[in-house]
Short mmCIF file of C-alpha atoms in Angstrom, two decimals:
data_model
loop_
_atom_site.label_atom_id
_atom_site.label_comp_id
_atom_site.label_asym_id
_atom_site.label_seq_id
_atom_site.Cartn_x
_atom_site.Cartn_y
_atom_site.Cartn_z
CA MET A 4 -69.62 -18.17 -104.91
CA GLU A 5 -66.58 -17.40 -102.88
CA THR A 6 -68.02 -14.04 -101.86
CA LYS A 7 -71.13 -15.73 -100.46
CA LYS A 8 -68.95 -18.13 -98.41
CA GLU A 9 -66.91 -15.32 -97.04
CA ASN A 10 -70.12 -13.53 -95.95
CA ILE A 11 -71.34 -16.64 -94.17
CA ILE A 12 -67.98 -17.07 -92.42
CA ASP A 13 -67.92 -13.40 -91.37
CA LYS A 14 -71.46 -13.67 -90.02
CA TYR A 15 -70.50 -16.79 -88.03
CA LEU A 16 -67.38 -15.17 -86.63
CA ASN A 17 -69.28 -12.00 -85.68
CA THR A 18 -71.95 -14.03 -83.94
CA ARG A 19 -69.38 -16.02 -82.00
CA LYS A 20 -67.48 -12.89 -81.06
CA LYS A 21 -70.66 -11.37 -79.71
CA LYS A 22 -71.32 -14.48 -77.66
CA VAL A 23 -67.81 -14.41 -76.25
CA ILE A 24 -68.08 -10.73 -75.42
CA ALA A 25 -71.51 -11.30 -73.90
CA GLY A 26 -70.13 -14.17 -71.88
CA CYS A 27 -67.29 -12.04 -70.66
CA VAL A 28 -69.66 -9.24 -69.66
CA ALA A 29 -71.92 -11.72 -67.89
CA GLY A 30 -68.92 -13.15 -66.07
CA VAL A 31 -67.91 -9.69 -64.94
CA LEU A 32 -71.46 -9.07 -63.71
CA VAL A 33 -71.52 -12.33 -61.75
CA ILE A 34 -68.18 -11.65 -60.16
CA GLY A 35 -69.28 -8.13 -59.30
CA CYS A 36 -72.51 -9.34 -57.70
CA ALA A 37 -70.65 -11.94 -55.70
CA GLY A 38 -68.22 -9.32 -54.53
CA ALA A 39 -71.11 -7.08 -53.60
CA ILE A 40 -72.68 -9.92 -51.63
CA ILE A 41 -69.41 -10.70 -49.88
CA LEU A 42 -68.85 -7.03 -49.14
CA ASN A 43 -72.42 -6.74 -47.93
CA THR A 44 -72.04 -9.77 -45.65
CA SER A 45 -68.85 -8.59 -43.98
CA SER A 46 -70.13 -5.09 -43.45
CA SER A 47 -73.42 -6.31 -41.93
CA LYS A 48 -71.80 -7.79 -38.78
CA GLU A 49 -72.79 -5.20 -36.17
CA LEU A 50 -72.62 -7.12 -32.85
CA VAL A 51 -68.91 -7.46 -32.07
CA LEU A 52 -67.65 -8.30 -28.56
CA ALA A 53 -64.39 -7.19 -27.03
CA SER A 54 -64.01 -10.61 -25.39
CA ASP A 55 -65.94 -13.86 -25.31
CA GLU A 56 -64.63 -15.01 -21.92
CA VAL A 57 -64.94 -13.82 -18.29
CA LYS A 58 -63.06 -15.21 -15.32
CA ALA A 59 -64.53 -14.15 -11.96
CA GLU A 60 -63.53 -14.67 -8.36
CA PHE A 61 -66.30 -16.10 -6.17
CA GLY A 62 -68.03 -13.14 -4.54
CA GLN A 63 -67.75 -10.88 -7.59
CA ARG A 64 -70.78 -9.75 -9.54
CA VAL A 65 -70.80 -10.82 -13.19
CA SER A 66 -72.20 -8.19 -15.52
CA THR A 67 -74.93 -9.25 -17.94
CA ASN A 68 -75.12 -5.82 -19.60
CA ILE A 69 -74.18 -5.87 -23.31
CA ALA A 70 -72.63 -2.42 -22.89
CA ASP A 71 -69.84 -4.01 -20.81
CA TYR A 72 -68.96 -6.48 -23.57
CA LEU A 73 -69.27 -4.47 -26.83
CA ASP A 74 -66.26 -3.58 -28.92
CA ALA A 75 -67.33 -0.02 -29.73
CA ASN A 76 -64.74 0.37 -32.52
CA LYS A 77 -65.93 -2.66 -34.47
CA SER A 78 -69.66 -2.71 -33.70
CA GLY A 79 -72.40 -0.84 -35.54
CA ASP A 80 -74.73 1.72 -33.98
CA VAL A 81 -73.77 1.24 -30.31
CA ASP A 82 -76.80 3.02 -28.87
CA LYS A 83 -79.19 0.98 -30.98
CA ILE A 84 -77.37 -2.28 -30.24
CA ILE A 85 -77.51 -1.61 -26.47
CA LYS A 86 -81.18 -0.77 -26.70
CA ASP A 87 -82.28 -3.71 -28.86
CA THR A 88 -79.97 -6.51 -27.76
CA LYS A 89 -81.60 -9.35 -25.82
CA GLU A 90 -79.67 -11.18 -23.13
CA LYS A 91 -80.14 -14.72 -21.76
CA ASP A 92 -77.90 -16.55 -19.31
CA ASN A 93 -77.79 -19.59 -17.02
CA LEU A 94 -76.13 -17.88 -14.04
CA LYS A 95 -77.06 -19.40 -10.68
CA TYR A 96 -76.86 -17.00 -7.75
CA VAL A 97 -75.95 -17.64 -4.13
CA THR A 98 -78.75 -17.79 -1.54
CA VAL A 99 -77.89 -17.01 2.09
CA THR A 100 -80.12 -18.03 5.01
CA ASN A 101 -80.13 -15.54 7.90
CA LYS A 102 -80.75 -16.92 11.40
CA ASP A 103 -81.20 -15.32 14.82
CA GLU A 104 -79.31 -16.17 18.01
CA GLN A 105 -81.62 -19.11 18.68
CA GLY A 106 -80.97 -20.61 15.23
CA ASN A 107 -84.39 -19.70 13.82
CA VAL A 108 -84.50 -18.75 10.12
CA VAL A 109 -85.20 -15.02 9.86
CA SER A 110 -84.95 -14.55 6.10
CA LYS A 111 -83.46 -15.94 2.90
CA GLU A 112 -81.60 -13.62 0.62
CA GLU A 113 -80.35 -14.07 -2.92
CA LYS A 114 -76.96 -12.46 -3.40
CA ASP A 115 -75.95 -10.61 -6.56
CA TYR A 116 -72.97 -12.85 -7.31
CA PRO A 117 -73.09 -16.34 -8.90
CA LYS A 118 -72.07 -19.67 -7.45
CA VAL A 119 -68.79 -21.33 -8.39
CA GLY A 120 -69.19 -22.97 -11.78
CA ASN A 121 -69.20 -22.53 -15.56
CA TYR A 122 -71.88 -20.45 -17.27
CA GLU A 123 -72.79 -18.83 -20.56
CA ILE A 124 -74.22 -15.42 -21.37
CA ASN A 125 -75.95 -15.18 -24.78
CA PHE A 126 -76.61 -11.88 -26.59
CA THR A 127 -78.97 -11.62 -29.58
CA TYR A 128 -79.19 -8.56 -31.84
CA LYS A 129 -81.45 -8.93 -34.86
CA LYS A 130 -80.23 -12.20 -36.36
CA GLU A 131 -76.75 -12.02 -34.86
CA LYS A 132 -75.79 -14.04 -31.78
CA GLN A 133 -72.73 -13.79 -29.56
CA SER A 134 -71.83 -15.82 -26.45
CA VAL A 135 -69.59 -15.14 -23.45
CA LYS A 136 -68.17 -18.03 -21.43
CA VAL A 137 -68.13 -17.30 -17.67
CA THR A 138 -65.92 -19.19 -15.22
CA VAL A 139 -66.38 -18.53 -11.49
CA LYS A 140 -63.74 -19.92 -9.11
CA ASP A 141 -62.98 -19.54 -5.40
CA THR A 142 -59.25 -19.04 -4.90
CA LYS A 143 -59.24 -16.77 -1.85
CA ALA A 144 -58.53 -18.06 1.66
CA PRO A 145 -60.85 -17.19 4.58
CA GLU A 146 -60.05 -14.09 6.64
CA ILE A 147 -59.45 -14.88 10.33
CA THR A 148 -60.20 -12.51 13.19
CA ALA A 149 -58.86 -13.60 16.59
CA PRO A 150 -57.57 -12.02 19.82
CA ASP A 151 -53.81 -11.58 20.06
CA SER A 152 -53.75 -13.55 23.32
CA ILE A 153 -56.08 -15.41 25.63
CA ASP A 154 -55.92 -16.42 29.31
CA VAL A 155 -56.63 -20.04 30.24
CA ILE A 156 -56.64 -21.55 33.75
CA GLN A 157 -53.95 -24.08 34.58
CA TYR A 158 -55.04 -27.73 34.17
CA THR A 159 -57.70 -26.92 31.55
CA ASP A 160 -58.32 -29.67 28.99
CA LEU A 161 -57.85 -27.86 25.67
CA SER A 162 -59.47 -30.69 23.72
CA THR A 163 -62.83 -29.56 25.16
CA PHE A 164 -62.12 -25.80 25.09
CA ASN A 165 -64.59 -23.89 22.88
CA PHE A 166 -62.12 -22.00 20.66
CA GLY A 167 -64.91 -21.37 18.12
CA GLU A 168 -66.39 -18.75 20.48
CA LEU A 169 -63.17 -16.70 20.28
CA LEU A 170 -62.45 -17.01 16.56
CA GLN A 171 -64.18 -15.45 13.56
CA ALA A 172 -63.74 -16.44 9.91
CA THR A 173 -65.11 -14.49 6.94
CA ASP A 174 -65.47 -16.29 3.62
CA TYR A 175 -67.91 -16.41 0.72
CA SER A 176 -67.78 -20.24 0.79
CA ASP A 177 -68.73 -22.69 3.52
CA VAL A 178 -65.82 -23.65 5.76
CA LYS A 179 -64.85 -26.73 7.71
CA ASP A 180 -64.20 -26.92 11.46
CA TRP A 181 -61.31 -25.07 13.07
CA LYS A 182 -58.04 -26.99 13.46
CA ILE A 183 -56.33 -25.96 16.71
CA ASP A 184 -52.67 -26.90 17.16
CA THR A 185 -52.14 -27.11 20.95
CA SER A 186 -48.93 -29.14 20.77
CA LYS A 187 -46.77 -26.22 22.00
CA VAL A 188 -49.04 -25.39 24.96
CA ASP A 189 -48.28 -26.96 28.36
CA VAL A 190 -51.50 -26.40 30.33
CA ASN A 191 -49.89 -27.86 33.46
CA THR A 192 -47.19 -25.19 33.71
CA ILE A 193 -47.90 -21.49 34.16
CA GLY A 194 -46.46 -19.44 31.29
CA THR A 195 -47.06 -18.07 27.77
CA TYR A 196 -47.21 -20.36 24.73
CA ASP A 197 -47.87 -20.22 20.97
CA LEU A 198 -51.16 -21.52 19.58
CA LYS A 199 -51.89 -21.94 15.85
CA VAL A 200 -55.44 -21.93 14.46
CA THR A 201 -56.28 -23.02 10.90
CA ILE A 202 -59.46 -23.05 8.87
CA GLN A 203 -60.20 -24.21 5.31
CA ASP A 204 -63.13 -23.59 3.00
CA LYS A 205 -64.85 -26.18 0.81
CA TYR A 206 -62.52 -25.33 -2.10
CA LYS A 207 -59.41 -26.09 0.01
CA ASN A 208 -58.37 -22.46 0.46
CA LYS A 209 -56.61 -22.47 3.82
CA ALA A 210 -55.82 -19.66 6.30
CA SER A 211 -53.82 -19.76 9.56
CA LYS A 212 -53.18 -17.41 12.47
CA LYS A 213 -50.99 -17.54 15.57
CA LEU A 214 -51.96 -16.23 19.00
CA LYS A 215 -50.55 -16.39 22.51
CA VAL A 216 -52.01 -18.53 25.27
CA ASN A 217 -51.31 -17.43 28.85
CA ILE A 218 -51.64 -20.33 31.29
CA VAL A 219 -52.55 -18.70 34.61
CA GLN A 220 -53.11 -19.94 38.15
CA ALA A 221 -56.65 -20.86 39.12
CA PRO A 222 -58.43 -18.58 41.64
CA GLU A 223 -59.12 -19.96 45.11
CA VAL A 224 -62.57 -21.49 45.30
CA ALA A 225 -64.88 -22.32 48.18
CA GLU A 226 -66.92 -25.45 48.64
CA GLY A 227 -69.45 -25.75 45.83
CA GLU A 228 -67.43 -23.47 43.49
CA VAL A 229 -65.22 -24.28 40.49
CA ALA A 230 -62.57 -22.32 38.56
CA VAL A 231 -63.58 -21.62 34.94
CA THR A 232 -62.31 -19.84 31.83
CA GLU A 233 -65.27 -17.89 30.45
CA VAL A 234 -65.60 -16.34 26.96
CA VAL A 235 -67.13 -12.84 27.09
CA THR A 236 -67.69 -9.93 24.70
CA ASP A 237 -66.22 -6.56 25.70
CA GLU A 238 -67.73 -3.12 25.14
CA ASN A 239 -66.16 -2.96 21.65
CA GLY A 240 -67.73 -6.24 20.56
CA ASN A 241 -64.44 -8.18 20.77
CA LYS A 242 -64.29 -11.68 22.22
CA LYS A 243 -61.91 -12.43 25.09
CA THR A 244 -61.45 -14.88 27.95
CA VAL A 245 -61.97 -14.13 31.64
CA VAL A 246 -60.58 -16.32 34.42
CA THR A 247 -63.13 -16.52 37.20
CA LYS A 248 -64.93 -18.83 39.61
CA LYS A 249 -68.55 -19.89 39.68
CA SER A 250 -70.85 -22.05 41.72
CA SER A 251 -71.38 -25.45 40.14
CA SER A 252 -74.99 -24.55 39.28
CA GLU A 253 -73.91 -21.42 37.33
CA VAL A 254 -71.48 -23.12 34.95
CA SER A 255 -72.65 -22.98 31.31
CA LYS A 256 -71.73 -25.28 28.41
CA ASN A 257 -69.38 -22.60 27.02
CA ASP A 258 -67.31 -22.38 30.22
CA ALA A 259 -64.06 -24.36 30.41
CA VAL A 260 -63.89 -25.92 33.88
CA ALA A 261 -60.33 -26.43 35.13
CA SER A 262 -59.20 -29.66 36.69
CA THR A 263 -57.29 -29.80 39.96
CA SER A 264 -54.66 -32.15 38.58
CA PRO A 265 -52.42 -32.27 35.47
CA VAL A 266 -53.98 -33.11 32.10
CA SER A 267 -52.47 -34.09 28.75
CA ASN A 268 -52.68 -32.21 25.45
CA LYS A 269 -53.73 -34.02 22.28
CA GLY A 270 -51.76 -31.93 19.77
CA THR A 271 -54.35 -30.90 17.17
CA VAL A 272 -58.01 -30.65 18.17
CA ASN A 273 -61.14 -29.61 16.28
CA SER A 274 -63.49 -26.85 17.27
CA SER A 275 -66.87 -26.17 15.70
CA SER A 276 -67.14 -23.28 13.22
CA ASN A 277 -70.96 -23.14 13.19
CA SER A 278 -71.22 -19.93 15.18
CA SER A 279 -67.90 -18.33 14.14
CA VAL A 280 -68.22 -17.98 10.37
CA SER A 281 -69.82 -15.10 8.50
CA LYS A 282 -70.34 -14.21 4.87
CA PRO A 283 -69.07 -10.82 3.64
CA THR A 284 -71.87 -8.25 3.66
CA THR A 285 -70.80 -6.81 0.27
CA ASN A 286 -69.41 -8.43 -2.83
CA SER A 287 -65.87 -7.85 -4.03
CA GLY A 288 -66.73 -5.93 -7.20
CA THR A 289 -68.03 -6.65 -10.68
CA SER A 290 -66.17 -8.91 -13.08
CA LYS A 291 -66.07 -7.75 -16.71
CA PRO A 292 -64.07 -8.85 -19.78
CA SER A 293 -60.75 -7.14 -20.42
CA ARG A 294 -60.70 -4.59 -23.26
CA ASN A 295 -58.13 -3.44 -25.81
CA ASN A 296 -59.95 -0.18 -26.66
CA THR A 297 -60.66 1.34 -23.28
CA SER A 298 -61.52 4.83 -24.48
CA SER A 299 -64.03 3.58 -27.02
CA SER A 300 -65.54 1.24 -24.47
CA ASN A 301 -65.96 4.08 -21.99
CA SER A 302 -67.71 6.21 -24.57
CA SER A 303 -70.06 3.36 -25.40
CA ASN A 304 -70.87 2.93 -21.73
CA SER A 305 -71.55 6.63 -21.44
CA SER A 306 -73.85 6.61 -24.44
CA SER A 307 -75.59 3.48 -23.17
CA SER A 308 -76.34 5.23 -19.90
CA SER A 309 -77.92 8.14 -21.68
CA SER A 310 -80.07 5.91 -23.88
CA LYS A 311 -80.84 3.06 -21.50
CA GLY A 312 -80.69 4.79 -18.11
CA ASP A 313 -78.60 3.88 -15.07
CA GLU A 314 -79.25 0.45 -13.62
CA HIS A 315 -80.72 0.46 -10.11
CA LYS A 316 -78.03 -0.15 -7.51
CA HIS A 317 -79.22 -1.52 -4.20
CA ASN A 318 -78.51 0.69 -1.21
CA TYR A 319 -79.07 -1.48 1.82
CA ASN A 320 -79.39 1.30 4.39
CA ILE A 321 -82.75 0.53 5.98
CA PRO A 322 -82.28 -1.76 8.99
CA ILE A 323 -84.53 -4.77 9.48
CA THR A 324 -85.13 -5.20 13.19
CA LYS A 325 -86.96 -7.44 15.58
CA THR A 326 -87.52 -7.48 19.32
CA VAL A 327 -85.69 -10.20 21.21
CA HIS A 328 -86.84 -10.94 24.74
CA HIS A 329 -84.09 -11.79 27.19
CA PRO A 330 -85.39 -13.64 30.25
CA ALA A 331 -84.08 -12.74 33.65
CA GLU A 332 -80.71 -14.17 34.57
CA THR A 333 -80.84 -16.00 37.87
CA LYS A 334 -78.67 -18.10 40.08
CA THR A 335 -79.45 -20.53 42.86
CA VAL A 336 -78.02 -19.67 46.29
CA HIS A 337 -77.93 -22.52 48.80
CA HIS A 338 -78.53 -21.68 52.47
CA ASP A 339 -77.28 -24.23 54.99
CA ALA A 340 -79.46 -25.33 57.90
CA VAL A 341 -79.23 -23.36 61.20
CA THR A 342 -78.44 -25.75 64.08
CA ARG A 343 -77.40 -25.82 67.76
CA GLN A 344 -75.85 -28.47 70.07
CA GLU A 345 -77.86 -29.89 72.99
CA THR A 346 -76.67 -32.22 75.84
CA TYR A 347 -79.04 -34.84 77.26
CA THR A 348 -78.95 -37.76 79.74
CA VAL A 349 -79.21 -41.36 78.54
CA VAL A 350 -80.43 -43.94 81.18
CA ASP A 351 -78.45 -47.13 80.90
CA LYS A 352 -80.23 -48.80 83.90
CA GLU A 353 -83.35 -47.60 85.70
CA ALA A 354 -83.32 -46.80 89.50
CA TYR A 355 -84.85 -49.48 91.81
CA ASP A 356 -85.42 -50.46 95.55
CA GLU A 357 -83.95 -53.74 96.88
CA PRO A 358 -85.70 -55.48 99.93
CA VAL A 359 -83.55 -56.19 103.08
CA TYR A 360 -84.23 -59.46 105.06
CA GLU A 361 -83.29 -60.76 108.58
CA THR A 362 -83.80 -64.21 110.17
CA HIS A 363 -86.42 -63.94 112.97
CA VAL A 364 -88.15 -66.42 115.28
CA VAL A 365 -91.84 -66.50 114.33
CA CYS A 366 -94.83 -68.40 115.78
CA LYS A 367 -96.26 -70.78 113.25
CA VAL A 368 -99.78 -70.51 114.63
CA CYS A 369 -100.35 -66.90 115.42
CA GLY A 370 -97.46 -65.48 113.45
CA GLN A 371 -95.99 -63.45 116.28
CA ASP A 372 -92.50 -62.17 115.44
CA PHE A 373 -90.15 -62.49 118.38
CA GLY A 374 -87.16 -60.89 116.66
CA LYS A 375 -83.74 -62.34 116.34
CA GLY A 376 -81.06 -63.67 118.58
CA GLU A 377 -81.14 -65.65 121.86
CA VAL A 378 -83.69 -63.36 123.48
CA ALA A 379 -86.12 -64.03 120.64
CA SER A 380 -85.70 -67.80 121.07
CA ASP A 381 -86.35 -67.55 124.81
CA GLN A 382 -89.50 -65.54 124.31
CA ALA A 383 -90.72 -67.96 121.64
CA GLY A 384 -90.18 -70.86 124.16
CA ILE A 385 -92.21 -69.12 126.86
CA HIS A 386 -94.97 -68.42 124.29
CA SER A 387 -95.02 -72.04 123.18
CA ALA A 388 -95.19 -73.32 126.82
CA GLU A 389 -98.04 -71.00 127.57
CA PHE A 390 -100.16 -71.43 124.46
CA GLY A 391 -98.92 -74.69 123.05
CA HIS A 392 -97.88 -73.02 119.77
CA SER A 393 -94.88 -74.10 117.80
CA TYR A 394 -92.37 -71.66 116.24
CA HIS A 395 -89.61 -71.59 113.70
CA SER A 396 -86.84 -69.39 112.28
CA THR A 397 -87.70 -67.61 108.93
CA LYS A 398 -86.64 -64.59 106.87
CA VAL A 399 -88.60 -61.45 107.50
CA GLN A 400 -88.27 -58.20 105.43
CA VAL A 401 -87.09 -55.46 107.68
CA GLY A 402 -86.60 -52.65 105.08
CA THR A 403 -85.38 -51.69 101.58
CA LYS A 404 -82.14 -50.48 99.96
CA HIS A 405 -82.49 -47.82 97.12
CA HIS A 406 -80.31 -48.06 94.01
CA ASP A 407 -80.00 -44.90 91.79
CA ALA A 408 -80.32 -45.13 87.99
CA VAL A 409 -77.15 -45.67 85.88
CA THR A 410 -76.82 -42.86 83.23
CA HIS A 411 -74.38 -41.10 80.85
CA GLN A 412 -74.38 -37.76 78.94
CA GLU A 413 -74.68 -37.40 75.12
CA THR A 414 -74.68 -34.37 72.74
CA LYS A 415 -76.97 -34.03 69.69
CA THR A 416 -77.48 -31.44 66.89
CA VAL A 417 -80.87 -29.75 66.84
CA VAL A 418 -82.04 -28.09 63.56
CA VAL A 419 -83.33 -24.61 64.33
CA LYS A 420 -84.03 -23.76 60.62
CA GLN A 421 -84.06 -26.19 57.70
CA ALA A 422 -81.62 -25.77 54.76
CA TYR A 423 -83.11 -24.30 51.58
CA ASP A 424 -82.24 -23.08 48.04
CA GLU A 425 -83.07 -19.51 47.03
CA THR A 426 -83.35 -18.25 43.42
CA VAL A 427 -81.68 -14.83 43.14
CA VAL A 428 -82.16 -12.52 40.12
CA VAL A 429 -78.74 -11.48 38.83
CA LYS A 430 -80.07 -9.48 35.87
CA GLN A 431 -83.63 -8.39 35.25
CA ALA A 432 -85.47 -9.55 32.11
CA TYR A 433 -85.47 -7.04 29.24
CA ASP A 434 -86.43 -6.61 25.59
CA GLU A 435 -83.76 -5.74 23.04
CA THR A 436 -84.21 -4.45 19.49
CA VAL A 437 -81.68 -6.23 17.27
CA THR A 438 -80.85 -5.73 13.60
CA THR A 439 -81.26 -8.94 11.58
CA GLY A 440 -80.44 -7.47 8.18
CA TYR A 441 -80.86 -4.49 5.88
CA LYS A 442 -83.11 -3.67 3.00
CA CYS A 443 -83.08 -1.36 0.00
CA SER A 444 -85.78 1.17 -0.74
CA CYS A 445 -86.86 -1.11 -3.60
CA GLY A 446 -87.67 -3.89 -1.12
CA ALA A 447 -84.61 -6.10 -1.70
CA THR A 448 -83.10 -7.46 1.52
CA LYS A 449 -79.82 -8.85 2.71
#
């Protein structure tokens, strides 16, 4: 009986031992599988970036090529990743409008650098996804080009002077108007003074430059002429001022007409920047993430070039031109009237004859005139006694007295030839071929 119990107990113990052993083995298998899964998961991450952030200066290109972001030491098959990775971004690029001298839009061109802002570049390889945060900022001040010195006529009002014609600012961003500090310039006194010009872009990056202002005496002018400070372009394309004189009809809106009496300065004045600001023709490079493994990165770039091919780089060497017609330049020349002086007689009172009378003795009946004096009276008495006629004394005209006209002399101007205005051609009309931009062989323009 005891032997049978012992057999049952041994059988139970053996069975339990087997279950424990089996459980242990199963546990080992589970742990092993989990380890294999974990190992598998970590080793399957093939798309590894060297950096997930890019900071770019406005005007720089931002690369969207996965080859520029891969960590070649930690990624899988680099060539295959470069070939099969898909890229998607929300970069917004700058568009520049090109205009001609008359302000007409010639073309619109999308630049290869993004606007200021925050963006994201997303890369997808198989089921893996990686993102790069892109921050574009404008921290650079405008570049100012200006003459070292300018000549300005004495008594010129600097608050109306067109400084924008003389100054040039280059900046990727839009800029505000020029600020001109004229507080140290005495336009009423001949001499040399300091002038400070300042310009600021929309992101508050400010640039300043100092130049000399030479206040010079105005040239002598004739009637109908004025002294002006004119902005011209020399043979090297540089802007400068010329002190000259012009007829009133020749003065343009860009000429600074000098006064003949002292004027006051206003300290700081504004001058338009519309025609004196340009965008750089090329960008300032390509912004890429920084790398810790430069050599590996270079090798991955090299291999990507061989498998993917070099990206097309625009070569803007084909000029885009148009013909601009320049009408003839004319001026109006005034010709005064041709006159002479003539003297003439003015009659104040006309000439006339005045009758002369004497008192004579005259017969009333027959009208016989006996003359004057005692002899006449005697003869009239004899005539009356003989014929019975009566007589009397009366006035009889015996002649006239001539009076000349009363006159005086006057001088008057006689017009021989009327005054007239003549249009004179200063420069003949001509057609000019100007370059408005450049294009690449692929058709892209700028």
